[in-house]
Structures are given as structure tokens and as C-alpha cells.
Amino acid sequence: MEEWQRLAATTPLERKRALGQLKRWVHFQIIRRGFSLEEGPFSCAAMGGYAVDVISDECQMALFCGEWHWKPTWQLRTMLINIAKSKMSHIIEKYYEQGQLEFYLISDYDEDREAIEMGIAAQWKWEAEMRENGYEIARKEVAKYPELLAYLDAMFNDDSYIGIAVAMNTDVETVLRLEKKLLKLIAKQKAK
């Protein structure tokens, strides 16, 4: 009931701002990660429309229809971005499970692209689950690594690379390196 009251209490302006931030984040992630809006899992053909709009609408519906629960301490923007991470990872996985037919028409297809995109999907899924399950589990896993603890703390407060870099007083390249290191460490721990 409390969650529904918070959802109902958001003003149209708050929802518009959060949705705008979500759309910018989705677009940035698609482009930054080397995906294309013209081919691949985020193409109009695969998505049934412009990927940024489709994903953003799905995230908003997932939250406002109760598929996801809005954490009391999270901003609306943060919650929508967390949902987007999960949805985007599922889009990539589903795309490759179904056999991406348009690749046969592309002459410059990179055979390693599927592996890269599946790795990105795993990362987004991990980030969404980590927020959902809590940072304490991850903090225990990286307790011996002060720089990774600092990364986790910064990521808890801001889910953008630039925001994390500012919080850590470093650059985005260092943040990406720490992210990769953290993912490898978590994967190694899961394998045990």
C-alpha cells in the first residue's frame, strides 16, 4: 500500500523527468556499448519500434503495474534504470536464443560480437540483481579490495559511469576497469 501511495504521489513532472533521464541512460548505454539502433538486438526490426522508447515504456509499465517494486530509499530514476538493466539484458539473451536472422544480410558481421553482447547482458543482469539483492553480499565478496569497495559505494549512490567517476574522484576509464575487475571476481566466486 505504501509503495502504491508513493507511485500515485509522483507528479506528472517527476515522472516526465525520470522518464527523460531513463531514455538518455538507455540511449547512452546502447551507443556506448557498441550496439546499433539499426541492426542487432536493439534494432527496430528486433524491438518492434525505436528501442529507447520501447524499453523506456516497458520499464515504466513494469514499475507502475507492479511487476517490480519501488524501493523506499530509491529515486524513481534509479528504479527505472535498474529495471532497464534487467530488461536490456533479457532483450540481448532472447535475441540470440531466437537466432537473429538479419545477421545473414550483414556483410561486416563480427563473429565475436555475440560474445561481447552476451557479456554486456550478463553485466546488466548482474547489476540489476545486485541492486535487488543488496550490496552487502557484494561487499563481503570484495572485502579485501578497497578500490572495489569504493566502487560499490559510489555505484550505490549513482548508477552512471560519470557519477561513479565523480564520486570516486577518478575518470570513467578507471570506473570501467574496476567494473570489469569486480565482475570477474564475482564470477570467480560464483564458480566455486
mmCIF file of C-alpha atoms in Angstrom:
data_model
loop_
_atom_site.group_PDB
_atom_site.id
_atom_site.type_symbol
_atom_site.label_atom_id
_atom_site.label_comp_id
_atom_site.label_asym_id
_atom_site.label_seq_id
_atom_site.Cartn_x
_atom_site.Cartn_y
_atom_site.Cartn_z
ATOM 1 C CA MET A 1 0.000 0.000 0.000
ATOM 2 C CA GLU A 2 2.836 2.374 0.917
ATOM 3 C CA GLU A 3 4.516 1.675 -2.423
ATOM 4 C CA TRP A 4 1.300 2.338 -4.340
ATOM 5 C CA GLN A 5 0.838 5.618 -2.455
ATOM 6 C CA ARG A 6 4.358 6.726 -3.441
ATOM 7 C CA LEU A 7 3.643 5.828 -7.073
ATOM 8 C CA ALA A 8 0.356 7.702 -7.015
ATOM 9 C CA ALA A 9 2.016 10.702 -5.334
ATOM 10 C CA THR A 10 4.587 11.223 -8.102
ATOM 11 C CA THR A 11 3.659 14.270 -10.103
ATOM 12 C CA PRO A 12 3.462 14.214 -13.899
ATOM 13 C CA LEU A 13 6.559 16.454 -13.933
ATOM 14 C CA GLU A 14 8.519 13.992 -11.734
ATOM 15 C CA ARG A 15 7.518 11.097 -13.989
ATOM 16 C CA LYS A 16 8.419 13.098 -17.106
ATOM 17 C CA ARG A 17 11.865 13.976 -15.707
ATOM 18 C CA ALA A 18 12.561 10.407 -14.576
ATOM 19 C CA LEU A 19 11.450 9.039 -17.947
ATOM 20 C CA GLY A 20 13.669 11.558 -19.748
ATOM 21 C CA GLN A 21 16.650 10.519 -17.631
ATOM 22 C CA LEU A 22 15.850 6.868 -18.299
ATOM 23 C CA LYS A 23 15.700 7.453 -22.059
ATOM 24 C CA ARG A 24 19.042 9.276 -22.022
ATOM 25 C CA TRP A 25 20.589 6.437 -19.988
ATOM 26 C CA VAL A 26 19.216 3.730 -22.320
ATOM 27 C CA HIS A 27 20.397 5.585 -25.435
ATOM 28 C CA PHE A 28 23.833 6.215 -23.907
ATOM 29 C CA GLN A 29 24.222 2.550 -22.912
ATOM 30 C CA ILE A 30 23.220 1.271 -26.346
ATOM 31 C CA ILE A 31 25.655 3.578 -28.135
ATOM 32 C CA ARG A 32 28.472 3.417 -25.523
ATOM 33 C CA ARG A 33 28.430 -0.382 -25.512
ATOM 34 C CA GLY A 34 28.755 -0.542 -29.301
ATOM 35 C CA PHE A 35 25.225 -1.614 -30.138
ATOM 36 C CA SER A 36 23.367 -0.187 -33.097
ATOM 37 C CA LEU A 37 19.828 1.112 -33.313
ATOM 38 C CA GLU A 38 19.737 -0.066 -36.938
ATOM 39 C CA GLU A 39 20.790 -3.708 -36.543
ATOM 40 C CA GLY A 40 21.183 -6.269 -33.807
ATOM 41 C CA PRO A 41 19.154 -6.742 -30.630
ATOM 42 C CA PHE A 42 18.192 -3.062 -30.317
ATOM 43 C CA SER A 43 17.165 -2.529 -33.942
ATOM 44 C CA CYS A 44 13.645 -1.516 -34.916
ATOM 45 C CA ALA A 45 13.199 -4.916 -36.558
ATOM 46 C CA ALA A 46 14.104 -6.775 -33.375
ATOM 47 C CA MET A 47 12.329 -4.415 -30.971
ATOM 48 C CA GLY A 48 9.215 -3.629 -32.969
ATOM 49 C CA GLY A 49 9.928 0.085 -32.675
ATOM 50 C CA TYR A 50 12.572 2.575 -31.605
ATOM 51 C CA ALA A 51 14.480 0.718 -28.868
ATOM 52 C CA VAL A 52 14.868 3.663 -26.485
ATOM 53 C CA ASP A 53 11.115 4.319 -26.470
ATOM 54 C CA VAL A 54 10.134 0.638 -26.291
ATOM 55 C CA ILE A 55 12.486 -0.089 -23.383
ATOM 56 C CA SER A 56 11.523 3.073 -21.516
ATOM 57 C CA ASP A 57 7.807 2.355 -21.892
ATOM 58 C CA GLU A 58 8.287 -1.244 -20.731
ATOM 59 C CA CYS A 59 10.240 -0.096 -17.667
ATOM 60 C CA GLN A 60 7.596 2.422 -16.721
ATOM 61 C CA MET A 61 4.830 -0.157 -17.159
ATOM 62 C CA ALA A 62 6.760 -2.752 -15.154
ATOM 63 C CA LEU A 63 7.001 -0.388 -12.212
ATOM 64 C CA PHE A 64 3.545 1.137 -12.349
ATOM 65 C CA CYS A 65 1.819 -2.208 -12.963
ATOM 66 C CA GLY A 66 3.543 -3.879 -10.006
ATOM 67 C CA GLU A 67 5.912 -6.194 -11.891
ATOM 68 C CA TRP A 68 8.750 -4.500 -9.981
ATOM 69 C CA HIS A 69 8.607 -2.979 -6.514
ATOM 70 C CA TRP A 70 9.888 0.541 -5.905
ATOM 71 C CA LYS A 71 12.371 0.529 -3.046
ATOM 72 C CA PRO A 72 11.555 3.201 -0.436
ATOM 73 C CA THR A 73 15.034 4.759 -0.459
ATOM 74 C CA TRP A 74 15.459 4.843 -4.240
ATOM 75 C CA GLN A 75 14.713 7.710 -6.562
ATOM 76 C CA LEU A 76 12.251 6.994 -9.371
ATOM 77 C CA ARG A 77 15.047 7.457 -11.921
ATOM 78 C CA THR A 78 17.256 4.907 -10.159
ATOM 79 C CA MET A 79 14.462 2.350 -10.009
ATOM 80 C CA LEU A 80 13.620 2.757 -13.706
ATOM 81 C CA ILE A 81 17.279 2.419 -14.700
ATOM 82 C CA ASN A 82 17.591 -0.733 -12.615
ATOM 83 C CA ILE A 83 14.575 -2.199 -14.401
ATOM 84 C CA ALA A 84 16.132 -1.189 -17.750
ATOM 85 C CA LYS A 85 19.343 -3.069 -16.945
ATOM 86 C CA SER A 86 17.368 -6.238 -16.380
ATOM 87 C CA LYS A 87 15.133 -5.773 -19.425
ATOM 88 C CA MET A 88 18.035 -4.923 -21.743
ATOM 89 C CA SER A 89 19.965 -7.998 -20.657
ATOM 90 C CA HIS A 90 16.898 -10.148 -21.384
ATOM 91 C CA ILE A 91 16.477 -8.495 -24.795
ATOM 92 C CA ILE A 92 20.024 -9.483 -25.777
ATOM 93 C CA GLU A 93 19.661 -13.040 -24.458
ATOM 94 C CA LYS A 94 16.313 -13.540 -26.204
ATOM 95 C CA TYR A 95 17.682 -12.078 -29.429
ATOM 96 C CA TYR A 96 20.492 -14.629 -29.595
ATOM 97 C CA GLU A 97 18.293 -17.501 -28.453
ATOM 98 C CA GLN A 98 15.902 -16.815 -31.336
ATOM 99 C CA GLY A 99 18.607 -16.822 -33.992
ATOM 100 C CA GLN A 100 18.979 -13.169 -35.172
ATOM 101 C CA LEU A 101 18.048 -13.696 -38.835
ATOM 102 C CA GLU A 102 19.101 -10.267 -40.080
ATOM 103 C CA PHE A 103 22.771 -11.120 -39.461
ATOM 104 C CA TYR A 104 22.741 -13.147 -42.641
ATOM 105 C CA LEU A 105 22.181 -9.910 -44.550
ATOM 106 C CA ILE A 106 25.066 -8.031 -42.940
ATOM 107 C CA SER A 107 28.370 -8.376 -44.745
ATOM 108 C CA ASP A 108 30.595 -6.961 -41.986
ATOM 109 C CA TYR A 109 29.225 -9.094 -39.142
ATOM 110 C CA ASP A 110 31.774 -9.598 -36.361
ATOM 111 C CA GLU A 111 31.690 -13.184 -35.088
ATOM 112 C CA ASP A 112 32.862 -12.059 -31.645
ATOM 113 C CA ARG A 113 30.014 -9.552 -31.323
ATOM 114 C CA GLU A 114 27.611 -12.155 -29.923
ATOM 115 C CA ALA A 115 30.053 -12.985 -27.122
ATOM 116 C CA ILE A 116 30.590 -9.300 -26.379
ATOM 117 C CA GLU A 117 26.865 -8.566 -26.307
ATOM 118 C CA MET A 118 26.111 -11.591 -24.127
ATOM 119 C CA GLY A 119 28.818 -10.362 -21.718
ATOM 120 C CA ILE A 120 27.155 -6.953 -21.580
ATOM 121 C CA ALA A 121 23.791 -8.626 -20.973
ATOM 122 C CA ALA A 122 25.290 -10.608 -18.095
ATOM 123 C CA GLN A 123 26.708 -7.408 -16.627
ATOM 124 C CA TRP A 124 23.387 -5.554 -16.809
ATOM 125 C CA LYS A 125 21.577 -8.523 -15.308
ATOM 126 C CA TRP A 126 24.150 -8.734 -12.523
ATOM 127 C CA GLU A 127 23.814 -5.015 -11.795
ATOM 128 C CA ALA A 128 20.028 -5.264 -11.626
ATOM 129 C CA GLU A 129 20.173 -8.327 -9.380
ATOM 130 C CA MET A 130 22.857 -6.790 -7.204
ATOM 131 C CA ARG A 131 20.689 -3.766 -6.528
ATOM 132 C CA GLU A 132 17.723 -6.060 -5.957
ATOM 133 C CA ASN A 133 19.545 -8.442 -3.608
ATOM 134 C CA GLY A 134 21.601 -5.792 -1.874
ATOM 135 C CA TYR A 135 25.116 -4.541 -1.854
ATOM 136 C CA GLU A 136 26.056 -6.284 1.368
ATOM 137 C CA ILE A 137 26.582 -9.607 -0.395
ATOM 138 C CA ALA A 138 28.870 -7.970 -2.954
ATOM 139 C CA ARG A 139 30.690 -6.030 -0.230
ATOM 140 C CA LYS A 140 31.533 -9.307 1.556
ATOM 141 C CA GLU A 141 32.883 -10.750 -1.691
ATOM 142 C CA VAL A 142 35.255 -7.819 -2.271
ATOM 143 C CA ALA A 143 36.160 -7.005 1.335
ATOM 144 C CA LYS A 144 39.888 -7.439 0.590
ATOM 145 C CA TYR A 145 39.810 -4.881 -2.244
ATOM 146 C CA PRO A 146 39.423 -1.262 -1.014
ATOM 147 C CA GLU A 147 39.114 0.162 -4.524
ATOM 148 C CA LEU A 148 36.265 -2.251 -5.338
ATOM 149 C CA LEU A 149 34.517 -1.350 -2.077
ATOM 150 C CA ALA A 150 34.793 2.310 -3.030
ATOM 151 C CA TYR A 151 33.365 1.447 -6.469
ATOM 152 C CA LEU A 152 30.405 -0.372 -4.886
ATOM 153 C CA ASP A 153 29.687 2.533 -2.544
ATOM 154 C CA ALA A 154 29.798 5.008 -5.428
ATOM 155 C CA MET A 155 27.600 2.742 -7.575
ATOM 156 C CA PHE A 156 25.041 2.506 -4.760
ATOM 157 C CA ASN A 157 24.615 6.279 -4.823
ATOM 158 C CA ASP A 158 24.771 6.866 -8.581
ATOM 159 C CA ASP A 159 24.321 4.358 -11.384
ATOM 160 C CA SER A 160 26.005 6.331 -14.167
ATOM 161 C CA TYR A 161 29.672 5.950 -15.069
ATOM 162 C CA ILE A 162 30.204 9.686 -14.869
ATOM 163 C CA GLY A 163 28.500 9.882 -11.471
ATOM 164 C CA ILE A 164 30.593 6.992 -10.142
ATOM 165 C CA ALA A 165 33.775 8.587 -11.506
ATOM 166 C CA VAL A 166 32.944 11.909 -9.827
ATOM 167 C CA ALA A 167 32.130 10.185 -6.526
ATOM 168 C CA MET A 168 35.432 8.285 -6.669
ATOM 169 C CA ASN A 169 37.381 11.332 -7.845
ATOM 170 C CA THR A 170 38.659 9.448 -10.893
ATOM 171 C CA ASP A 171 37.899 9.072 -14.623
ATOM 172 C CA VAL A 172 35.371 6.923 -16.483
ATOM 173 C CA GLU A 173 38.085 4.619 -17.860
ATOM 174 C CA THR A 174 39.134 3.713 -14.308
ATOM 175 C CA VAL A 175 35.490 3.076 -13.408
ATOM 176 C CA LEU A 176 35.111 0.738 -16.400
ATOM 177 C CA ARG A 177 38.294 -1.094 -15.377
ATOM 178 C CA LEU A 178 37.006 -1.506 -11.799
ATOM 179 C CA GLU A 179 33.659 -2.714 -13.091
ATOM 180 C CA LYS A 180 35.370 -5.377 -15.195
ATOM 181 C CA LYS A 181 37.542 -6.438 -12.247
ATOM 182 C CA LEU A 182 34.506 -6.685 -9.975
ATOM 183 C CA LEU A 183 32.565 -8.774 -12.475
ATOM 184 C CA LYS A 184 35.473 -11.192 -12.873
ATOM 185 C CA LEU A 185 35.840 -11.529 -9.099
ATOM 186 C CA ILE A 186 32.119 -12.160 -8.589
ATOM 187 C CA ALA A 187 32.055 -14.700 -11.434
ATOM 188 C CA LYS A 188 35.062 -16.458 -9.908
ATOM 189 C CA GLN A 189 33.321 -16.592 -6.504
ATOM 190 C CA LYS A 190 30.115 -17.959 -8.066
ATOM 191 C CA ALA A 191 32.084 -20.715 -9.815
ATOM 192 C CA LYS A 192 33.407 -22.052 -6.505
#
